[in-house]
Amino acid sequence: MSDNITITIDGVEIPAKQGQTIMQAADDAGVYIPRLCAYNGLEPHGSCRVCTIKINGRFQAACTQPVAPGAIIENETDEINDIRKSIVEMFFVEGNHFCMFCEKSGNCELQALAYRLKIPAPRYPFLWPDRQVDASHPDVIIDKNRCVLCGRCVRASKDLDGKDVFGFVGRGPDKQLAIDATARLVDTDLDVRDKAIDACPVGSIMKKRVGFAIPIGQRKYDKKPIGSDIEDKNK
Amino acid sequence: MSEKLRRVIIEPVTRVEGHGKVSILLDKENKVKQARLHIVEFRGFERFIKGRPFWEVPVLVQRLCGICPVSHHLAAAKAMDRIVGGEKLTPTAEKMRRLMHYGQFFQSHSLHFFHLVSPDLLFGFDADPAIRNVIGVAKKFPDLAVQGVMMRKFGQEVIKATAGKKIHGTGAIPGGVNKNLSIEERDFLLKDIDQMVVWARSALKIAKDYTVEHLEKLAPFGSFESNHMSIIRKDGAMDLYDGGLRAIDEDGNKIFDHVDNQLYTDYLIEEVRNWSYMKFPFIRSIGPENGWYRVGPLARINCCDFIDTPEAEAARKEFMAVTNNKPNNISMAYHWSRMIETLHSIEKIKQLLNDKDLQGNDLVVKGQRREHAVGIIEAPRGTLIHQYEVDENDQVVMANLIVSTTHNNEPMNRAVQKVANDHLSGVEITEGLLNHVEVAIRAYDPCLSCATHAMGKMPLTVELFDNEGNLLDRKSK
């Protein structure tokens, strides 16, 4: 059997290869499926559910769901977009995200998703959790107020850096990013060049003293919305 | 209890930035016994800055205000320059910041003069409140209203070109700036500059003519002798961006001069009073009783030896001639002095736009790291002081902000007391008379949000109490 198959996304047939995930096939075809925990170079995680799609009538995560011949996929529908918006809104209310003075603003995937999904304000009440800032490392700072528990740093540290700097502790609403079973970031072997730092989609793990060096207008999402790099493949 | 014993409350005070109220206590003869401006907002920025990384502060702390965020942005950036050892900015960085700052002055002063104050000047202090507002101005003097809007817009465009956004931008970073001025941005601003100069001249003329024409009435209105303070350039020129502190007394004698910004606490101290969220600063060497002072346009004109732009300097000389070159202590002269600064700002903007340094690429300098720093700047409303301590982890552990309006706390209270004594004592209190109190407050262009670093709604109320403290009457806007 040939590896080359065809799937349908929002009524448009696109080519795919056996073994690909739906997200990979969509990316190759220039179809953007919103995502947060998915990150190039890392194994898919399927935890944030922002990439929720409907395949043959069932909700699945596009980052983990493999393609199948003849699969009928819904991506840009009102129903699915509302689910995605709802998920992104939950990220906003369960942390302390103040875009107005966050140095990641304009380069933040969570903020960019909110703009792309046209979220004016969350539908849920803010939880205002009490979270810590760990500035003990000489070159890196972690602001847990902004962590969305996507796990990209956890996986990047392990799979790309060959370290084990980050992990999670607690369950459910008490789940938190933790650091290598020790108390402070400075006590880990984290290096400012580690890929785990770049993997953070929000302003939680940041290189120190970079701040607002990129002027407004030149930041990643100032000119084009998130996903444009993928969609531009179609042009 | 006699029916004539009462306390009048003005709440909210209108056409000012922020929320405040005035209380006036009248005795049995309806004479004013006490009049106070209460600031009822509380914000607590100094507390929640703690723990944040220092490079975030210039962007975070400007959220204190939507009118003069640039002032907070730059005062904090100046402090953080010292934290990173980068206080000697490159020419491009310093000129970009100055351009941003003059843009801020131009828009803030224009907003205050045209939108907040002009109704009082054009229609009279006790005109019908239904027309004594910006809409009334727009109807009767449409050209003037448009001029005010366009001047403010131009100032905002200057800010956008230098900070990235018209409000709450990110241009100044520790040790410099994050962008230069492109040729396109420069040319966009240059195309309107001459019109702005013309309008700034005409606004100055309105303020000057009004003051001179009504001098007999305005000279005593909410006026009193006081000390004055501002920063000053080394050669004595007015400098809105940088310089040492100078304070003078009511006769122009220097109390201190060219004070190193880092040592300001040796010269100034703040007092807390239990009826206002706004502190009362005073000059240490004189004490709280007589050590209070005024800041802002009037104080700056009084303090400086000269202005380094020709038209504003000529206007300053005319201004000083009114008081025979002695400090001008007339509260209502703030408007005239504010418009001199507006003209100075646009002259400076024009100079800077033609300066090729603004297209330079050397944007940031860094040096010896420090843990303690003070940044002082002249905001539109007066001297603005930001003081920070940053620990070895780069987190802010202490912040103290003394904003322009706070310096003017005692003067505004004196002005309120004076107007209440002169105009409200022994007469039936009308809306028009209450507006006289607000007119005096507006002369200082207070920003009550900034002053309390605050949360809450905007406005001013006047309440009338008897001498036992019972509320008898209350008028709100």
XYZ file of C-alpha atoms in Angstrom:
712
model
C 0.000 0.000 0.000
C 1.250 3.449 -0.870
C 2.340 5.769 1.907
C 0.640 8.625 0.119
C -2.971 9.163 1.128
C -5.546 11.897 0.953
C -7.437 13.494 3.807
C -10.041 16.232 3.752
C -9.850 19.336 5.971
C -12.838 21.651 5.891
C -13.907 20.225 2.548
C -10.509 20.575 0.879
C -8.556 17.451 -0.051
C -4.903 17.541 0.983
C -2.145 14.990 0.549
C -0.715 13.201 3.580
C 1.708 10.424 4.348
C 0.974 7.404 6.468
C 2.502 7.893 9.911
C 2.043 11.626 9.946
C -0.146 13.323 12.493
C -3.023 15.406 11.234
C -1.127 18.530 12.347
C 1.965 17.553 10.366
C -0.075 16.874 7.228
C -1.986 20.136 7.650
C 1.257 22.091 8.179
C 2.752 20.629 5.005
C -0.351 21.611 3.085
C -0.367 25.165 4.444
C -3.394 24.668 6.687
C -2.938 26.137 10.152
C -4.336 24.317 13.151
C -3.925 26.433 16.334
C -1.657 24.883 18.997
C 0.216 25.648 22.167
C 1.927 22.562 23.619
C 3.085 21.340 20.205
C 6.618 22.479 19.337
C 8.843 21.715 16.378
C 11.489 19.184 17.320
C 9.572 17.741 20.249
C 7.370 14.670 20.393
C 3.689 15.635 20.435
C 2.163 15.826 23.857
C -1.573 16.274 23.339
C -2.050 18.068 26.621
C -3.242 21.604 25.891
C -6.064 20.606 23.506
C -5.872 23.923 21.637
C -5.403 21.865 18.454
C -8.722 20.131 18.929
C -10.262 19.109 15.595
C -13.140 16.852 14.664
C -12.243 13.735 12.713
C -15.092 11.711 11.309
C -17.357 13.353 13.923
C -15.103 12.774 16.972
C -13.019 15.353 18.819
C -9.296 14.612 18.801
C -6.008 16.439 19.307
C -4.514 17.103 15.850
C -0.968 16.950 17.229
C -1.260 13.309 18.313
C -3.946 11.882 16.023
C -2.445 9.995 13.049
C -3.824 10.531 9.566
C -6.006 7.852 8.040
C -7.025 7.426 4.399
C -10.175 9.356 3.603
C -10.380 11.039 7.013
C -12.900 13.888 7.052
C -11.584 16.642 9.353
C -13.238 19.777 10.620
C -10.832 22.567 11.605
C -12.157 26.092 11.083
C -15.738 25.723 12.260
C -17.654 27.845 14.768
C -18.037 24.869 17.068
C -14.345 24.000 17.141
C -13.168 27.585 17.319
C -15.405 28.162 20.314
C -13.829 25.155 22.056
C -10.370 26.528 21.282
C -11.329 29.978 22.521
C -12.701 28.471 25.684
C -9.429 26.619 26.296
C -7.307 29.705 25.663
C -9.550 31.721 27.965
C -8.991 29.146 30.692
C -5.231 29.620 30.315
C -5.691 33.320 30.863
C -7.842 33.062 33.968
C -5.878 30.371 35.761
C -2.613 32.325 35.654
C -1.714 35.984 36.100
C -1.210 37.206 32.547
C -0.657 40.956 32.324
C 0.208 41.521 28.675
C 0.537 45.276 29.201
C 3.880 44.971 30.970
C 5.016 41.503 29.916
C 8.210 41.582 27.873
C 6.963 38.621 25.840
C 4.072 40.704 24.556
C 4.127 40.677 20.755
C 6.177 37.471 20.799
C 3.834 35.457 23.029
C 1.983 32.523 21.534
C -0.825 32.669 24.088
C -1.448 36.358 23.365
C -1.167 35.728 19.625
C -3.705 32.908 19.864
C -6.095 35.189 21.727
C -5.772 37.777 18.963
C -6.151 35.174 16.221
C -9.199 33.642 17.892
C -10.624 37.135 18.514
C -10.957 36.841 22.282
C -11.906 40.238 23.755
C -12.067 38.981 27.347
C -12.288 35.584 29.059
C -15.749 34.193 29.780
C -14.529 32.693 33.068
C -13.729 34.433 36.357
C -10.053 35.125 37.065
C -8.546 32.876 39.726
C -5.652 35.224 40.620
C -3.367 32.452 41.910
C -0.497 33.263 44.226
C 2.627 32.192 42.324
C 6.314 32.827 42.708
C 9.060 34.416 40.626
C 12.388 32.569 40.704
C 15.172 34.994 39.754
C 17.952 33.091 41.479
C 19.697 32.040 38.250
C 22.192 34.636 36.998
C 20.912 34.547 33.397
C 17.385 33.128 33.467
C 14.203 34.093 35.324
C 11.026 32.068 35.797
C 7.766 33.863 36.424
C 5.325 31.104 37.369
C 2.444 33.579 37.174
C 2.648 33.192 33.409
C 3.183 29.428 33.162
C 0.489 27.600 31.157
C 1.748 24.080 31.983
C 2.298 23.244 28.320
C 5.282 21.100 29.275
C 7.436 22.332 26.396
C 10.296 23.226 28.751
C 10.021 19.858 30.479
C 10.293 17.966 27.192
C 12.866 20.300 25.628
C 15.138 20.037 28.638
C 14.982 16.264 28.506
C 14.864 15.584 24.764
C 16.832 18.494 23.293
C 19.183 19.584 26.087
C 19.772 16.146 27.573
C 19.015 17.512 31.032
C 16.182 17.195 33.478
C 15.777 20.742 34.704
C 11.988 21.030 34.684
C 9.100 18.858 35.823
C 5.627 19.068 37.257
C 4.426 18.632 40.830
C 0.861 18.490 42.167
C -2.317 17.394 40.458
C -5.349 19.038 38.920
C -5.686 22.698 39.804
C -2.666 22.428 42.100
C -0.348 21.279 39.311
C 2.749 23.479 39.017
C 5.973 23.723 37.146
C 8.810 22.485 39.343
C 12.539 22.560 39.034
C 14.613 19.439 39.165
C 13.450 18.506 42.671
C 15.519 21.344 44.100
C 14.337 24.632 45.469
C 15.854 27.190 43.136
C 16.734 27.556 39.466
C 20.301 28.498 40.320
C 20.811 25.036 41.839
C 20.064 23.284 38.530
C 22.393 22.782 35.586
C 20.269 25.067 33.388
C 22.348 27.101 30.953
C 21.187 30.268 29.240
C 21.792 28.569 25.857
C 19.450 25.676 26.649
C 16.669 25.084 24.151
C 14.215 24.683 27.026
C 14.255 28.451 27.468
C 13.368 29.185 23.858
C 10.647 26.537 24.010
C 8.526 28.561 26.452
C 5.563 29.970 24.460
C 4.762 32.656 27.027
C 6.685 35.030 29.294
C 7.335 32.438 31.963
C 10.920 31.347 31.280
C 12.975 34.263 30.014
C 16.560 35.229 29.465
C 17.444 37.963 31.884
C 18.099 41.581 30.895
C 16.635 41.218 27.405
C 13.417 42.962 28.365
C 11.875 45.198 25.739
C 14.859 45.284 23.376
C 12.648 44.605 20.339
C 10.584 47.711 19.539
C 6.853 47.564 19.026
C 6.206 46.961 15.347
C 9.117 44.553 14.926
C 7.956 41.783 17.235
C 7.050 38.391 15.871
C 3.282 38.821 15.823
C 3.100 42.601 15.258
C 2.689 42.288 11.501
C 1.123 38.891 10.895
C -1.020 36.701 13.127
C 0.218 33.437 14.550
C -0.018 30.636 11.983
C 0.769 32.925 9.034
C 4.115 31.190 8.444
C 2.230 27.945 7.832
C -0.546 29.499 5.785
C 1.971 31.372 3.635
C 3.053 28.007 2.211
C -0.226 27.984 0.333
C 0.443 31.312 -1.365
C -27.231 72.882 66.000
C -27.534 76.076 63.998
C -28.695 75.703 60.402
C -25.884 77.942 59.221
C -23.118 75.607 60.404
C -22.121 73.356 57.610
C -19.487 71.554 55.572
C -19.521 71.745 51.753
C -18.090 68.840 49.785
C -17.136 69.035 46.103
C -16.970 65.457 44.893
C -15.765 64.650 42.385
C -13.503 67.498 41.313
C -14.065 67.639 37.562
C -11.784 68.319 34.625
C -8.744 67.061 36.480
C -6.916 63.778 35.958
C -7.981 61.391 38.708
C -10.382 61.398 41.627
C -10.467 63.922 44.458
C -12.853 65.840 46.663
C -12.870 69.158 48.458
C -14.358 69.684 51.911
C -15.043 73.144 53.224
C -15.923 73.666 56.892
C -17.982 76.764 57.675
C -18.446 78.303 61.131
C -21.581 79.816 62.646
C -21.166 83.012 60.642
C -20.763 81.030 57.416
C -17.092 81.956 57.375
C -14.710 79.356 56.012
C -12.915 77.700 58.893
C -11.080 75.041 56.944
C -10.836 73.914 53.302
C -9.053 70.792 52.129
C -8.426 68.906 48.933
C -8.703 65.199 49.757
C -7.246 62.610 47.455
C -9.335 59.518 47.800
C -7.626 57.116 45.449
C -5.233 54.432 46.543
C -3.191 52.309 44.187
C -0.094 50.842 45.740
C 2.252 50.620 42.747
C 5.238 50.990 45.044
C 4.242 47.714 46.669
C 3.462 45.559 43.683
C 6.575 46.578 41.778
C 8.483 44.658 44.430
C 9.809 41.363 43.124
C 9.567 42.347 39.472
C 12.721 42.292 37.315
C 14.187 45.784 36.955
C 14.066 45.909 33.145
C 10.288 45.490 33.322
C 9.770 48.535 35.554
C 9.837 51.376 32.964
C 7.027 49.628 31.087
C 5.125 48.461 34.175
C 5.190 51.658 36.198
C 3.971 53.916 33.379
C 0.599 52.220 33.838
C 0.173 54.629 36.736
C -1.189 57.087 34.245
C -2.808 57.333 30.839
C -1.992 61.023 30.421
C 1.690 61.259 31.285
C 2.919 57.651 31.068
C 5.989 58.841 29.181
C 7.144 60.732 32.269
C 6.971 57.622 34.431
C 8.475 55.541 31.649
C 11.453 57.888 31.368
C 11.928 58.531 35.099
C 12.030 54.776 35.696
C 14.311 54.279 32.680
C 16.682 56.954 34.000
C 16.859 55.112 37.312
C 17.407 51.786 35.550
C 20.146 53.386 33.426
C 22.062 53.785 36.647
C 21.243 50.231 37.747
C 22.978 48.909 34.596
C 25.692 51.570 34.740
C 24.460 53.103 31.517
C 23.510 56.601 32.635
C 25.755 58.228 30.025
C 23.494 57.554 27.079
C 24.553 57.592 23.465
C 23.528 60.764 21.563
C 20.885 58.808 19.658
C 19.404 57.353 22.834
C 19.294 60.629 24.726
C 17.816 62.536 21.806
C 15.188 59.855 21.159
C 14.142 60.039 24.782
C 14.082 63.818 24.714
C 11.963 63.771 21.569
C 9.535 61.382 23.274
C 9.466 63.637 26.321
C 8.820 66.870 24.397
C 6.064 65.069 22.483
C 4.573 64.178 25.841
C 4.752 67.776 27.056
C 3.166 69.024 23.872
C 0.224 66.629 24.050
C -0.330 66.816 27.812
C -0.203 70.611 28.035
C -2.463 70.905 24.979
C -4.961 68.476 26.486
C -5.026 70.398 29.733
C -5.303 73.836 28.205
C -7.847 73.155 25.496
C -9.943 70.343 26.968
C -9.851 70.976 30.717
C -9.214 74.672 31.256
C -10.423 76.592 28.223
C -14.116 76.341 29.233
C -13.360 78.358 32.400
C -11.358 80.955 30.526
C -13.664 81.297 27.520
C -17.042 81.220 29.277
C -16.186 82.469 32.796
C -15.765 80.656 36.089
C -19.461 80.820 36.934
C -20.923 80.343 33.473
C -23.703 77.815 32.971
C -22.086 74.385 33.490
C -24.144 73.098 30.570
C -21.928 75.096 28.218
C -18.822 75.423 30.425
C -17.269 72.242 29.087
C -15.305 70.974 26.113
C -18.461 70.368 24.077
C -19.446 73.989 24.671
C -16.018 75.059 23.429
C -16.356 72.871 20.348
C -19.729 74.473 19.540
C -18.790 78.108 20.080
C -15.096 78.029 19.134
C -14.806 75.125 16.686
C -11.441 76.210 15.264
C -9.926 76.339 18.726
C -11.329 72.926 19.631
C -9.913 71.387 16.461
C -6.568 73.048 17.141
C -6.480 71.468 20.613
C -7.309 68.047 19.245
C -4.728 68.280 16.459
C -1.980 69.517 18.778
C -2.612 66.642 21.144
C -2.638 64.239 18.216
C 0.702 65.525 16.987
C 2.276 65.034 20.414
C 0.896 61.510 20.484
C 2.378 60.820 17.038
C 5.791 61.926 18.327
C 5.404 59.488 21.208
C 4.390 56.700 18.837
C 7.424 57.307 16.646
C 9.757 57.099 19.639
C 8.017 54.609 21.951
C 6.199 52.391 19.461
C 2.720 53.288 20.741
C 0.853 56.506 21.508
C 0.134 55.341 25.050
C 2.228 52.935 27.123
C 5.023 52.232 24.653
C 8.373 50.568 25.243
C 10.976 52.925 23.723
C 13.239 53.523 26.728
C 15.119 50.507 28.058
C 17.839 50.381 30.723
C 20.903 52.093 29.245
C 19.215 53.489 26.155
C 16.387 53.018 23.686
C 15.151 50.158 21.523
C 14.802 52.090 18.281
C 15.967 55.141 16.393
C 13.820 57.451 14.290
C 13.431 56.283 10.721
C 13.509 58.760 7.854
C 9.845 57.936 7.176
C 8.882 58.656 10.769
C 10.889 61.879 10.729
C 9.331 63.119 7.503
C 5.838 62.185 8.701
C 6.328 64.460 11.718
C 8.129 67.227 9.847
C 5.234 67.768 7.465
C 3.068 69.159 10.294
C 5.710 70.796 12.447
C 5.333 74.347 11.165
C 1.584 74.297 11.690
C 2.172 73.092 15.251
C 4.559 75.965 15.934
C 1.931 78.419 14.674
C -0.751 76.880 16.883
C 1.544 76.784 19.916
C 2.211 80.510 19.440
C -1.503 81.199 19.220
C -2.277 79.127 22.341
C 0.436 81.028 24.203
C -1.124 84.293 23.068
C -4.538 83.245 24.338
C -3.111 82.319 27.752
C -0.975 85.449 27.961
C -3.680 87.867 26.830
C -6.207 86.316 29.186
C -3.844 86.559 32.145
C -2.742 90.117 31.406
C -6.273 91.287 30.704
C -7.628 89.816 33.942
C -4.517 90.312 36.019
C -6.258 92.336 38.713
C -8.739 89.527 39.329
C -6.321 86.655 38.786
C -3.372 87.945 40.803
C -4.993 87.259 44.183
C -7.070 84.278 42.978
C -5.924 81.237 44.953
C -2.514 82.838 45.168
C 0.102 82.855 47.929
C 3.840 83.161 48.223
C 5.773 79.932 48.158
C 9.030 78.174 47.433
C 9.483 76.697 43.959
C 11.438 73.658 42.780
C 12.531 72.060 39.506
C 15.497 70.380 37.924
C 17.824 72.703 36.096
C 20.597 72.368 33.517
C 24.185 73.065 34.625
C 24.147 76.472 32.952
C 20.816 77.382 34.545
C 18.691 76.696 31.457
C 15.289 75.087 31.757
C 15.758 71.370 31.128
C 12.727 69.132 31.222
C 14.659 65.866 30.854
C 17.727 66.082 33.054
C 19.530 68.220 35.598
C 20.197 68.918 39.260
C 17.496 70.042 41.673
C 17.063 73.735 42.346
C 14.745 75.260 44.935
C 14.121 78.971 45.419
C 12.058 80.923 47.922
C 9.275 83.356 47.100
C 11.795 86.119 46.430
C 14.033 84.016 44.202
C 16.759 83.272 46.761
C 18.241 79.836 46.231
C 17.508 77.276 48.940
C 19.563 74.611 47.187
C 20.986 74.346 43.690
C 22.280 71.688 41.301
C 21.558 68.951 43.822
C 22.708 65.533 42.682
C 19.531 63.541 41.955
C 20.912 60.560 43.860
C 20.996 62.632 47.044
C 17.466 64.031 46.888
C 16.491 62.451 50.231
C 19.065 64.674 51.935
C 16.996 67.647 50.806
C 13.386 66.472 50.582
C 11.168 64.414 52.889
C 7.501 63.392 52.825
C 4.895 63.732 55.578
C 1.704 61.653 55.887
C -1.574 63.249 57.020
C -4.518 61.126 58.080
C -7.130 62.751 55.812
C -5.521 62.195 52.391
C -3.903 59.324 50.525
C -1.486 61.828 49.046
C 1.681 62.575 51.024
C 3.015 66.069 51.762
C 6.658 66.573 50.768
C 8.752 69.431 52.149
C 12.317 70.740 52.179
C 14.161 69.153 55.086
C 16.207 72.197 56.032
C 13.088 74.372 56.399
C 10.670 71.864 57.933
C 7.028 70.948 57.231
C 5.545 74.282 58.285
C 7.260 76.428 55.659
C 9.268 73.931 53.618
C 6.561 73.092 51.090
C 7.022 74.271 47.557
C 5.414 74.386 44.137
C 6.466 72.416 41.075
C 5.314 72.403 37.472
C 5.344 75.030 34.710
C 5.172 78.038 37.041
C 7.968 76.714 39.254
C 10.122 75.807 36.250
C 9.827 79.263 34.724
C 10.554 80.787 38.120
C 13.543 78.524 38.772
C 15.313 78.663 35.424
C 17.742 81.416 34.412
C 16.748 81.184 30.771
C 15.134 78.933 28.155
C 17.335 77.700 25.341
C 14.838 78.113 22.513
C 14.337 81.640 21.139
C 10.567 82.047 21.069
C 10.003 80.466 24.473
C 12.816 82.555 25.944
C 11.232 85.743 24.603
C 7.930 84.610 26.109
C 9.631 83.855 29.437
C 11.059 87.373 29.583
C 7.602 88.836 28.988
C 6.215 86.576 31.685
C 8.853 87.495 34.242
C 8.437 91.200 33.525
C 4.948 91.041 35.048
C 6.532 90.423 38.466
C 9.645 92.533 37.843
C 11.755 89.421 37.319
C 10.933 88.132 40.791
C 9.252 84.711 41.102
C 5.663 84.757 39.964
C 3.447 83.419 42.777
C 0.112 83.784 40.973
C -1.627 80.411 40.791
C -3.512 81.308 37.625
C -0.214 82.198 35.935
C 0.329 78.452 35.640
C -1.680 78.533 32.413
C 0.541 81.136 30.790
C 3.702 79.378 31.907
C 2.310 76.069 30.669
C 1.818 77.515 27.204
C 5.378 78.914 27.212
C 6.526 75.335 27.798
C 4.258 74.103 25.030
C 5.989 76.473 22.606
C 9.383 75.457 24.007
C 8.504 71.782 23.467
C 7.558 72.242 19.841
C 10.688 74.332 19.214
C 12.714 71.470 20.699
C 10.851 68.882 18.648
C 11.618 70.839 15.481
C 15.308 71.041 16.381
C 15.480 67.338 17.143
C 13.662 66.236 14.004
C 16.395 67.956 11.999
C 19.159 66.271 14.009
C 20.783 63.361 12.170
C 21.774 61.724 15.463
C 18.214 60.423 15.639
C 18.997 58.068 12.755
C 22.018 56.624 14.606
C 22.272 52.965 15.474
C 24.231 53.122 18.712
C 21.312 52.673 21.056
C 22.384 51.125 24.365
C 25.286 51.448 26.816
C 25.996 49.444 29.941
C 28.612 49.640 32.657
C 29.075 49.000 36.344
C 25.987 47.370 37.859
C 24.433 49.210 40.826
C 21.774 48.249 43.347
C 20.338 51.658 44.168
C 19.243 54.412 41.800
C 17.164 57.553 41.551
C 15.696 58.908 38.323
C 14.344 62.466 38.261
C 12.599 64.138 35.370
C 10.317 67.115 34.882
C 6.888 65.708 34.027
C 4.303 68.089 32.541
C 2.892 68.603 36.040
C 6.265 68.993 37.752
C 9.246 67.212 39.203
C 8.889 63.433 39.160
C 11.119 61.286 41.344
C 11.552 57.526 41.005
C 13.787 55.693 43.451
C 14.552 51.983 43.370
C 16.651 49.317 45.016
C 17.393 46.212 42.985
C 18.920 43.086 44.525
C 21.628 40.816 43.133
C 18.942 38.664 41.464
C 17.765 41.693 39.423
C 14.519 42.004 41.390
C 13.189 45.313 42.719
C 13.163 45.267 46.520
C 12.195 48.895 47.143
C 10.402 51.565 45.136
C 9.524 55.102 46.142
C 7.766 57.444 43.746
C 7.212 61.128 44.450
C 5.063 62.418 41.634
C 4.498 65.986 40.515
C 1.044 66.355 41.981
C 2.292 65.167 45.369
C 4.759 68.043 45.529
C 1.852 70.369 44.790
C -0.341 68.881 47.530
C 0.173 71.670 50.055
C 0.019 74.419 47.390
C -3.263 73.061 46.027
C -4.663 72.958 49.552
C -3.517 76.537 50.092
C -5.168 77.549 46.814
C -8.411 75.851 47.832
C -8.280 77.526 51.248
C -7.592 80.922 49.682
C -10.408 80.708 47.152
C -12.814 79.388 49.778
C -11.913 82.269 52.107
C -12.119 84.907 49.405
C -15.193 83.724 47.533
C -17.287 81.354 49.656
C -17.188 82.973 53.092
C -20.458 84.431 54.305
C -22.361 83.979 51.049
C -24.825 81.484 49.688
C -22.830 78.802 47.934
C -23.723 78.296 44.298
C -22.399 75.896 41.669
C -20.527 78.782 40.064
C -18.779 79.628 43.315
C -17.852 76.014 43.867
C -16.360 75.983 40.395
C -14.051 78.773 41.570
C -12.493 76.198 43.896
C -12.058 73.798 41.020
C -10.607 76.515 38.802
C -7.853 77.007 41.371
C -7.163 73.274 41.533
C -7.136 73.000 37.726
C -4.440 75.672 37.499
C -2.087 73.063 38.940
C -3.221 70.418 36.411
C -3.202 67.779 39.121
C -3.036 64.128 38.200
C -4.617 62.522 41.213
C -4.251 59.017 39.828
C -0.517 59.421 39.603
C -0.290 61.129 42.938
C -1.698 58.210 44.828
C -0.229 55.628 42.529
C -4.476 54.786 42.560
C -7.452 52.755 41.728
C -10.977 53.976 41.418
C -13.197 56.272 39.418
C -12.439 59.709 38.210
C -14.207 62.754 39.608
C -14.492 65.975 42.486
C -17.247 66.499 45.220
C -17.791 69.527 47.643
C -19.431 68.786 51.058
C -20.636 71.286 53.641
C -20.356 70.321 57.331
C -21.247 72.184 60.485
C -18.565 72.914 63.033
C -19.418 69.683 64.807
C -18.684 67.733 61.675
C -22.276 66.981 60.624
C -22.882 66.820 56.889
C -25.327 69.527 55.840
C -24.940 69.862 52.095
C -23.199 68.079 49.288
C -22.744 69.029 45.661
C -21.278 66.606 43.147
C -20.526 66.878 39.484
